[in-house]
XYZ file of C-alpha atoms in Angstrom:
545
model
C -6.191 18.275 -11.860
C -3.871 15.838 -10.030
C -2.494 14.459 -13.302
C -0.648 17.677 -14.178
C 1.304 17.563 -10.937
C 1.865 13.825 -11.221
C 3.333 14.130 -14.710
C 5.551 17.063 -13.739
C 6.901 15.262 -10.695
C 7.439 12.071 -12.683
C 9.347 13.900 -15.442
C 11.562 15.614 -12.873
C 12.188 12.240 -11.237
C 13.055 10.714 -14.592
C 15.421 13.543 -15.509
C 17.083 13.174 -12.121
C 17.652 9.493 -12.785
C 18.982 10.237 -16.277
C 21.399 12.936 -15.110
C 22.478 11.085 -11.991
C 21.730 14.118 -9.834
C 19.123 12.512 -7.601
C 20.505 12.235 -4.105
C 18.106 9.538 -2.883
C 15.445 7.281 -4.412
C 12.238 9.198 -4.869
C 13.774 12.649 -4.312
C 12.481 15.289 -6.729
C 15.026 17.817 -7.997
C 14.019 21.013 -9.844
C 15.921 21.639 -13.087
C 17.453 25.097 -13.270
C 16.818 27.555 -16.116
C 20.468 27.335 -17.156
C 20.262 23.538 -17.427
C 17.165 23.789 -19.628
C 18.913 26.294 -21.950
C 21.933 24.008 -22.240
C 19.676 21.070 -23.090
C 17.793 23.092 -25.730
C 21.044 24.231 -27.368
C 22.284 20.656 -27.482
C 19.094 19.565 -29.206
C 19.317 22.380 -31.748
C 22.938 21.492 -32.577
C 22.108 17.788 -32.793
C 19.367 18.323 -35.350
C 21.304 20.898 -37.371
C 24.256 18.512 -37.576
C 22.021 15.983 -39.305
C 20.929 18.472 -41.912
C 17.560 19.162 -40.285
C 16.267 22.730 -40.078
C 16.833 24.481 -36.748
C 13.995 25.615 -34.538
C 14.299 29.220 -35.694
C 13.882 28.250 -39.358
C 10.898 26.056 -38.555
C 9.284 28.829 -36.576
C 9.728 31.274 -39.474
C 8.187 28.762 -41.916
C 5.177 28.317 -39.653
C 4.670 32.077 -39.392
C 4.929 32.395 -43.206
C 2.282 29.690 -43.734
C -0.080 31.314 -41.246
C 0.344 34.638 -43.079
C -0.431 33.016 -46.452
C -3.563 31.393 -45.070
C -4.774 34.610 -43.434
C -4.209 36.614 -46.667
C -6.869 34.482 -48.409
C -4.808 34.315 -51.622
C -5.004 30.487 -51.740
C -7.859 28.226 -52.783
C -9.358 25.493 -50.582
C -7.107 22.749 -51.899
C -3.985 24.819 -51.364
C -5.261 25.838 -47.922
C -5.672 22.182 -46.927
C -2.150 21.469 -48.142
C -0.831 24.379 -46.103
C -2.621 23.091 -43.014
C -1.011 19.661 -43.444
C 2.402 21.219 -43.953
C 1.933 23.452 -40.910
C 0.921 20.445 -38.804
C 3.998 18.556 -39.977
C 6.250 21.481 -39.102
C 4.637 21.841 -35.664
C 5.241 18.160 -34.954
C 8.843 18.500 -36.056
C 9.282 21.557 -33.860
C 7.670 19.698 -30.960
C 10.251 16.913 -31.352
C 12.989 19.452 -30.569
C 11.709 19.998 -27.014
C 13.737 18.456 -24.134
C 11.046 15.906 -23.034
C 11.078 14.404 -26.524
C 14.834 13.890 -26.212
C 14.419 11.691 -23.132
C 15.207 8.074 -24.071
C 12.020 6.161 -24.825
C 12.725 3.564 -22.135
C 13.145 6.268 -19.500
C 10.094 8.221 -20.671
C 8.082 5.017 -20.438
C 9.206 4.600 -16.825
C 8.371 8.267 -16.166
C 4.805 7.591 -17.289
C 4.590 4.574 -14.989
C 5.765 6.723 -12.062
C 3.290 9.460 -12.971
C 0.425 6.982 -12.983
C 1.429 5.662 -9.571
C 1.711 9.190 -8.161
C -1.767 10.069 -9.393
C -3.273 6.896 -7.936
C -1.674 7.745 -4.597
C -2.985 11.324 -4.763
C -6.494 10.102 -5.540
C -6.327 7.605 -2.667
C -5.171 10.338 -0.276
C -7.923 12.674 -1.479
C -10.514 9.952 -0.975
C -9.216 9.176 2.515
C -9.425 12.860 3.390
C -13.022 13.015 2.058
C -12.112 15.664 -0.458
C -14.243 16.307 -3.509
C -12.933 14.419 -6.513
C -14.199 15.369 -9.988
C -16.906 12.960 -11.084
C -15.587 12.990 -14.640
C -11.822 12.663 -14.795
C -9.749 10.912 -17.413
C -7.124 8.618 -15.891
C -3.460 9.505 -16.204
C -2.686 6.945 -18.898
C -5.380 8.445 -21.151
C -4.540 12.088 -20.528
C -0.853 11.581 -21.261
C -1.737 10.383 -24.770
C -3.325 13.796 -25.466
C -0.167 15.837 -24.860
C 1.728 15.110 -28.075
C 2.033 12.453 -30.741
C 5.409 11.401 -29.297
C 3.955 10.993 -25.801
C 1.004 9.119 -27.263
C 3.216 6.656 -29.132
C 5.360 5.989 -26.077
C 2.338 5.664 -23.767
C 0.547 3.214 -26.080
C 3.691 1.087 -26.220
C 4.062 1.075 -22.409
C 2.152 -2.080 -21.542
C 2.172 -1.560 -17.781
C 0.216 1.711 -18.140
C -2.768 -0.321 -19.314
C -2.437 -3.277 -16.955
C -4.852 -1.984 -14.291
C -8.376 -3.097 -15.155
C -11.391 -1.913 -13.147
C -14.879 -3.383 -13.530
C -17.770 -1.455 -12.003
C -21.546 -1.742 -12.429
C -23.298 0.879 -14.477
C -22.948 2.411 -17.908
C -21.115 0.985 -20.894
C -17.395 1.514 -21.065
C -17.328 1.888 -24.881
C -14.746 -0.833 -25.293
C -12.352 0.599 -22.704
C -11.725 -2.776 -21.039
C -10.959 -4.418 -24.384
C -8.607 -1.537 -25.273
C -6.737 -1.885 -22.004
C -6.448 -5.641 -22.396
C -5.056 -5.222 -25.923
C -2.616 -2.442 -25.033
C -1.322 -4.296 -21.977
C -0.210 -7.086 -24.325
C 0.857 -10.138 -22.296
C 2.007 -8.411 -19.119
C 0.463 -9.282 -15.751
C -2.850 -7.641 -14.894
C -4.089 -5.895 -11.777
C -7.853 -6.507 -11.860
C -10.374 -4.874 -9.552
C -14.066 -5.825 -9.647
C -15.736 -3.191 -7.490
C -19.361 -4.339 -7.402
C -20.450 -2.544 -4.221
C -22.907 -0.361 -6.079
C -25.505 -3.102 -6.602
C -26.805 -6.180 -4.776
C -26.705 -8.312 -7.918
C -24.695 -7.369 -11.036
C -26.762 -6.742 -14.178
C -26.216 -8.375 -17.562
C -23.908 -5.603 -18.782
C -21.678 -5.915 -15.717
C -21.572 -9.695 -16.079
C -20.484 -9.246 -19.699
C -17.607 -7.047 -18.584
C -16.538 -9.567 -15.939
C -16.650 -12.340 -18.546
C -14.269 -10.380 -20.797
C -11.821 -9.961 -17.915
C -12.102 -13.575 -16.732
C -11.013 -14.670 -20.213
C -7.575 -13.278 -19.301
C -7.358 -14.896 -15.855
C -4.069 -16.541 -16.809
C -2.572 -13.015 -16.752
C -3.856 -12.041 -13.303
C -1.097 -10.780 -11.036
C -3.395 -8.984 -8.618
C -7.140 -9.621 -8.180
C -9.597 -7.784 -5.929
C -13.310 -8.644 -5.864
C -15.514 -6.517 -3.598
C -19.200 -7.464 -3.771
C -22.388 -7.193 -1.756
C -23.940 -10.485 -2.779
C -22.794 -13.615 -4.594
C -25.751 -15.195 -6.405
C -26.085 -18.613 -7.983
C -27.527 -17.317 -11.258
C -24.900 -14.584 -11.740
C -21.760 -15.772 -9.959
C -18.558 -13.772 -9.849
C -16.382 -15.223 -7.077
C -17.496 -18.779 -7.893
C -16.046 -18.337 -11.363
C -12.649 -18.519 -9.668
C -13.182 -22.112 -8.548
C -11.780 -23.872 -11.597
C -9.501 -21.326 -13.231
C -5.703 -21.481 -13.382
C -3.746 -18.397 -12.304
C -0.042 -19.164 -12.800
C 1.254 -15.660 -11.932
C -1.346 -14.486 -9.373
C 0.403 -12.975 -6.329
C -2.308 -10.926 -4.586
C -5.919 -12.032 -3.943
C -8.523 -10.053 -1.986
C -12.111 -11.338 -1.731
C -14.851 -9.455 0.119
C -18.555 -10.317 0.089
C -21.372 -9.727 2.583
C -23.897 -12.368 1.531
C -23.753 -15.609 -0.453
C -26.684 -17.462 -1.960
C -26.517 -21.168 -1.129
C -25.385 -23.448 -3.943
C -25.862 -27.166 -4.593
C -22.582 -27.318 -6.507
C -20.652 -28.420 -3.430
C -17.054 -27.312 -2.850
C -16.582 -23.527 -3.218
C -12.814 -23.500 -2.761
C -11.393 -21.032 -5.260
C -8.423 -21.365 -7.612
C -8.522 -25.128 -7.563
C -6.796 -25.030 -10.933
C -3.686 -23.769 -9.180
C -2.045 -20.559 -7.924
C 1.616 -21.497 -7.426
C 2.947 -18.019 -6.559
C 0.029 -16.687 -4.517
C 1.688 -14.795 -1.641
C -1.014 -12.396 -0.370
C -4.572 -13.367 0.589
C -7.366 -11.335 2.149
C -10.697 -12.985 2.993
C -13.344 -10.563 4.257
C -16.958 -11.068 5.268
C -18.457 -14.442 4.399
C -15.589 -15.037 1.972
C -13.575 -16.039 5.062
C -15.302 -19.367 5.704
C -16.669 -20.021 2.201
C -14.086 -19.190 -0.478
C -10.743 -20.570 0.626
C -7.882 -20.369 -1.930
C -4.648 -22.404 -1.899
C -2.540 -21.134 1.016
C 0.625 -23.211 0.687
C 2.827 -20.326 -0.540
C 1.080 -17.445 1.219
C 3.303 -15.136 3.281
C 0.730 -12.429 4.162
C -2.736 -13.475 5.359
C -5.633 -11.163 6.266
C -8.659 -12.778 7.924
C -11.343 -10.081 8.294
C -14.429 -11.413 10.057
C -16.712 -8.481 9.300
C -19.728 -10.814 9.183
C -20.902 -12.635 12.381
C -20.070 -16.078 11.037
C -17.514 -17.845 13.297
C -15.447 -20.775 12.097
C -14.232 -23.917 13.831
C -10.914 -23.705 15.624
C -9.691 -26.669 13.572
C -10.384 -24.680 10.376
C -8.548 -21.654 11.758
C -5.651 -23.891 12.799
C -5.383 -25.288 9.274
C -5.404 -21.775 7.769
C -2.409 -20.798 9.877
C -0.397 -23.976 9.443
C -0.938 -24.620 5.725
C 1.441 -21.821 4.604
C 5.034 -22.941 4.900
C 6.412 -19.416 5.401
C 3.621 -17.315 6.908
C 5.294 -13.977 7.679
C 2.444 -11.516 8.317
C -0.911 -12.309 9.947
C -3.778 -9.838 10.369
C -6.868 -10.859 12.364
C -10.065 -8.799 12.554
C -12.941 -10.146 14.639
C -13.164 -12.972 17.178
C -12.827 -15.663 14.445
C -14.053 -18.651 16.478
C -17.298 -18.844 18.471
C -17.256 -16.906 21.745
C -18.046 -19.947 23.914
C -15.195 -21.961 22.394
C -12.084 -22.219 24.552
C -8.753 -21.452 22.920
C -6.271 -24.321 23.387
C -3.895 -21.820 24.919
C -0.347 -22.451 25.971
C -0.734 -26.251 26.117
C -1.047 -26.712 22.335
C 0.314 -23.626 20.549
C 0.367 -23.270 16.770
C 3.951 -23.194 15.537
C 4.587 -20.149 13.335
C 8.393 -20.020 13.133
C 8.546 -17.408 10.328
C 5.923 -14.975 11.642
C 7.302 -11.420 11.815
C 4.199 -9.224 11.945
C 0.884 -9.736 13.788
C -2.200 -7.510 13.980
C -5.241 -8.145 16.176
C -8.538 -6.264 16.376
C -11.216 -8.101 18.345
C -14.882 -7.580 19.113
C -15.669 -9.709 22.141
C -12.115 -9.592 23.452
C -11.198 -13.286 23.679
C -9.062 -13.150 20.544
C -6.281 -11.100 22.173
C -5.184 -13.495 24.904
C -6.402 -16.520 22.979
C -4.250 -15.866 19.926
C -1.182 -14.530 21.754
C -1.113 -17.621 23.970
C -2.140 -19.931 21.138
C 0.856 -19.335 18.858
C 4.545 -20.039 19.166
C 6.194 -17.231 17.188
C 9.769 -16.757 18.421
C 10.655 -14.484 15.472
C 7.766 -12.024 15.980
C 9.064 -8.464 15.599
C 5.952 -6.313 15.203
C 2.611 -6.398 17.068
C -0.466 -4.206 16.474
C -3.325 -4.163 19.005
C -6.467 -2.232 18.047
C -9.715 -1.584 19.989
C -8.403 -3.519 22.989
C -10.390 -3.170 26.238
C -9.218 -3.068 29.863
C -9.370 -6.789 30.693
C -8.637 -8.316 27.283
C -5.021 -9.230 28.116
C -5.570 -10.429 31.690
C -5.429 -14.121 30.767
C -2.296 -13.553 28.684
C -0.449 -11.808 31.516
C -1.490 -14.442 34.034
C -0.232 -17.292 31.849
C 3.027 -15.551 30.867
C 3.938 -14.082 34.249
C 7.381 -15.672 34.477
C 8.491 -15.674 30.839
C 8.984 -13.428 27.824
C 6.656 -14.746 25.122
C 8.077 -12.866 22.135
C 11.782 -12.206 22.788
C 12.398 -10.446 19.426
C 9.410 -8.102 19.629
C 10.630 -4.556 18.941
C 7.719 -2.694 17.315
C 4.432 -2.213 19.189
C 1.337 -0.306 18.048
C -1.639 0.393 20.318
C -4.484 1.905 18.305
C -7.754 3.297 19.710
C -7.354 1.445 23.023
C -8.932 3.297 25.951
C -7.177 1.434 28.758
C -5.785 2.349 32.163
C -2.275 2.987 33.409
C -2.156 -0.571 34.757
C -2.536 -2.051 31.264
C 0.365 0.011 29.940
C 2.429 -0.908 32.987
C 1.878 -4.551 32.001
C 2.951 -3.749 28.438
C 6.126 -2.095 29.748
C 6.903 -5.193 31.798
C 5.749 -7.891 29.377
C 7.401 -6.416 26.266
C 10.548 -4.764 27.687
C 12.593 -4.486 24.464
C 10.295 -2.205 22.463
C 12.328 0.224 20.329
C 9.531 1.709 18.189
C 6.076 2.539 19.561
C 3.014 3.816 17.712
C -0.256 5.052 19.151
C -3.410 6.532 17.645
C -6.156 7.959 19.823
C -8.480 10.415 18.101
C -11.144 10.281 20.813
C -8.818 11.028 23.739
C -7.477 14.449 24.692
C -4.145 12.970 25.773
C -3.362 9.250 25.486
C -2.581 7.589 28.808
C 0.665 6.128 27.526
C 2.056 9.624 26.817
C 1.287 10.741 30.353
C 3.171 7.708 31.669
C 6.176 8.258 29.411
C 6.303 11.929 30.427
C 6.369 11.267 34.175
C 9.672 11.694 36.012
C 10.937 8.316 37.163
C 11.056 7.635 40.857
C 14.297 6.400 42.379
C 14.644 2.630 42.026
C 12.013 2.283 39.316
C 13.101 1.433 35.792
C 12.321 3.684 32.865
C 9.610 2.343 30.529
C 11.072 0.770 27.412
C 14.712 1.828 27.815
C 15.454 0.871 24.175
C 12.693 3.104 22.784
C 14.105 5.364 20.045
C 11.155 6.028 17.676
C 7.757 7.359 18.758
C 4.942 7.637 16.196
C 1.831 9.576 17.208
C -1.469 10.134 15.450
C -3.239 12.187 18.091
C -4.787 15.596 18.625
C -1.595 17.663 18.736
C -3.515 20.799 19.683
C -4.291 19.240 23.084
C -1.335 16.879 23.503
C 1.628 18.905 22.222
C 2.870 19.885 25.665
C 2.841 16.235 26.777
C 4.730 15.202 23.621
C 7.421 17.746 24.461
C 7.478 16.499 28.070
C 8.069 12.944 26.817
C 11.031 14.060 24.719
C 12.456 16.099 27.617
C 12.017 13.290 30.131
C 13.651 10.680 27.898
C 16.605 12.979 27.321
C 16.958 13.824 31.002
C 16.904 10.151 31.990
C 19.676 9.256 29.562
C 17.435 7.372 27.110
C 16.645 10.023 24.469
C 14.315 9.573 21.542
C 16.004 9.559 18.148
C 12.924 10.116 15.978
C 9.487 11.612 16.620
C 6.881 11.019 13.908
C 3.804 13.242 14.189
C 0.584 12.703 12.273
C -0.734 16.072 11.184
C -1.751 17.962 8.064
C -0.228 21.154 9.446
C 3.438 22.117 8.966
C 5.532 21.030 11.925
C 6.985 24.536 12.085
C 3.587 25.762 13.301
C 4.023 23.884 16.605
C 4.850 26.317 19.460
C 7.630 24.012 20.717
C 9.012 23.261 17.256
C 12.336 24.998 17.806
C 13.229 22.892 20.851
C 11.985 19.657 19.282
C 13.926 20.020 16.033
C 17.128 20.671 17.990
C 16.728 17.574 20.159
C 15.035 14.889 18.073
C 14.602 14.074 14.376
C 11.093 15.178 13.393
C 8.969 13.634 10.657
C 5.465 14.578 9.574
C 2.969 12.112 8.110
C -0.726 12.167 7.246
C -1.644 8.505 7.532
C 0.027 5.404 8.909
C 2.377 3.378 6.758
C 0.982 0.416 4.872
C 1.045 -2.982 6.533
C 3.216 -4.755 5.813
C 5.315 -1.924 4.454
C 4.784 -1.413 0.712
C 7.629 -2.681 -1.427
C 9.835 -0.807 -3.876
C 7.328 -1.313 -6.707
C 4.717 0.807 -4.925
C 2.617 -2.295 -4.251
C 0.234 -0.453 -1.930
C -2.891 -2.012 -0.416
C -5.829 0.439 -0.593
C -8.243 -2.194 0.770
C -6.489 -2.311 4.144
C -9.040 -0.072 5.905
C -10.033 -1.905 9.090
C -6.974 -0.917 11.121
C -6.974 2.773 10.210
């Protein structure tokens, strides 16, 4: 059960914070046996000083009561009284244990960390296609079953109950109402996962109605549906509501039944702090929320429904401080010409850009169609051989993104010539990431591993971090050659991040690598943009993995 490990890790983290012996945020430190004994002795002395019985006396009383009950010398009424007394003594004894001595505020935070750890473990297990128990109580419920003290603290920890999930199917026996009550007035993270059915049934619509009644508390809202109907609307219920604290909105729907109601813009009542928006499927052209304060925008055209360039232009220019832009699909119709370098869209605050096209025009079209002097990170996925030709031709004598330092090329089966253009066009790359599951050895690694001929410059001389999610069984020798070549040329790598589930020590060349470059193992790529300190992960970001 993942929860047991999550709670143990969270308690150790909390104790580390309390004792000040945690060397770095998130580091887990094991408490020694001697430290536990010291803590137990302190608790015994503390209670004895207040006139309370010590643990030894309580234990003896419990044994005496059990002996009296087993001797059958008491009647039923006396036996019931003994049971109550025994239960009281057990609870008192339980309060002597070190976890019960943790300050309530810290224990509450420990529970929050434990819940987050379990959610991350479940997400990782799902991504790895592992079998997850079909019946599994969530962390916040299980922790209430450990002891009365834990239960009282957990029930008073509002954030533990602030994640609400609505799914089609069986009754929830009042679970949603319980969560809404226990979460008090804190902000809610609501997920309506309606993928299981084409049209939600009456029971599901009742559950959504209960949650919509608390829309003023939404901090995070995800709606994932197959079909939006007129008779049983879900997304359309967002049109008129007010969401004063909503920060994160993700809408995904495959099919929408036509409506005579007119304007389907959502959150017309206002969303003043909305900073993150994802529109996927037909939600992209049909359910547009207020974008004025958005800093991260995902436009996922998973349905073949292009939009006008003027509409796309407005989506990009409405936010005053658009910082991260993710584009999936070709967005505008294939026969439509991008305005290109003559009339670029000004995005002065853009730092991160991701592009994954279908027909290929989006790559050059978007890169030439924006003016983003502050761009630092670029992700290109599923790019084909000729997709950047127009971009290179138009930018032959200039550097388009002078501050670009981080480049990711994911699942792009392109030739040496394309990477040579990337070396030339983006010369200041300091961190490079590549993923290529279908290739034995990615072309870019072969290029980086080649000895440089006299007079030719080394690719990306500022490169210090290389992140690889490849088949290490086939490509390990090339990875080592890259590290050796960079060191020999005077431009060594500082960090090598390898995506693998196996221990790095199992690599045949591990000894040389660890002596010459900082090694780091990971299982999946980091979130985009990077998750913040509050573990605000984005499990719906699946199209670029």
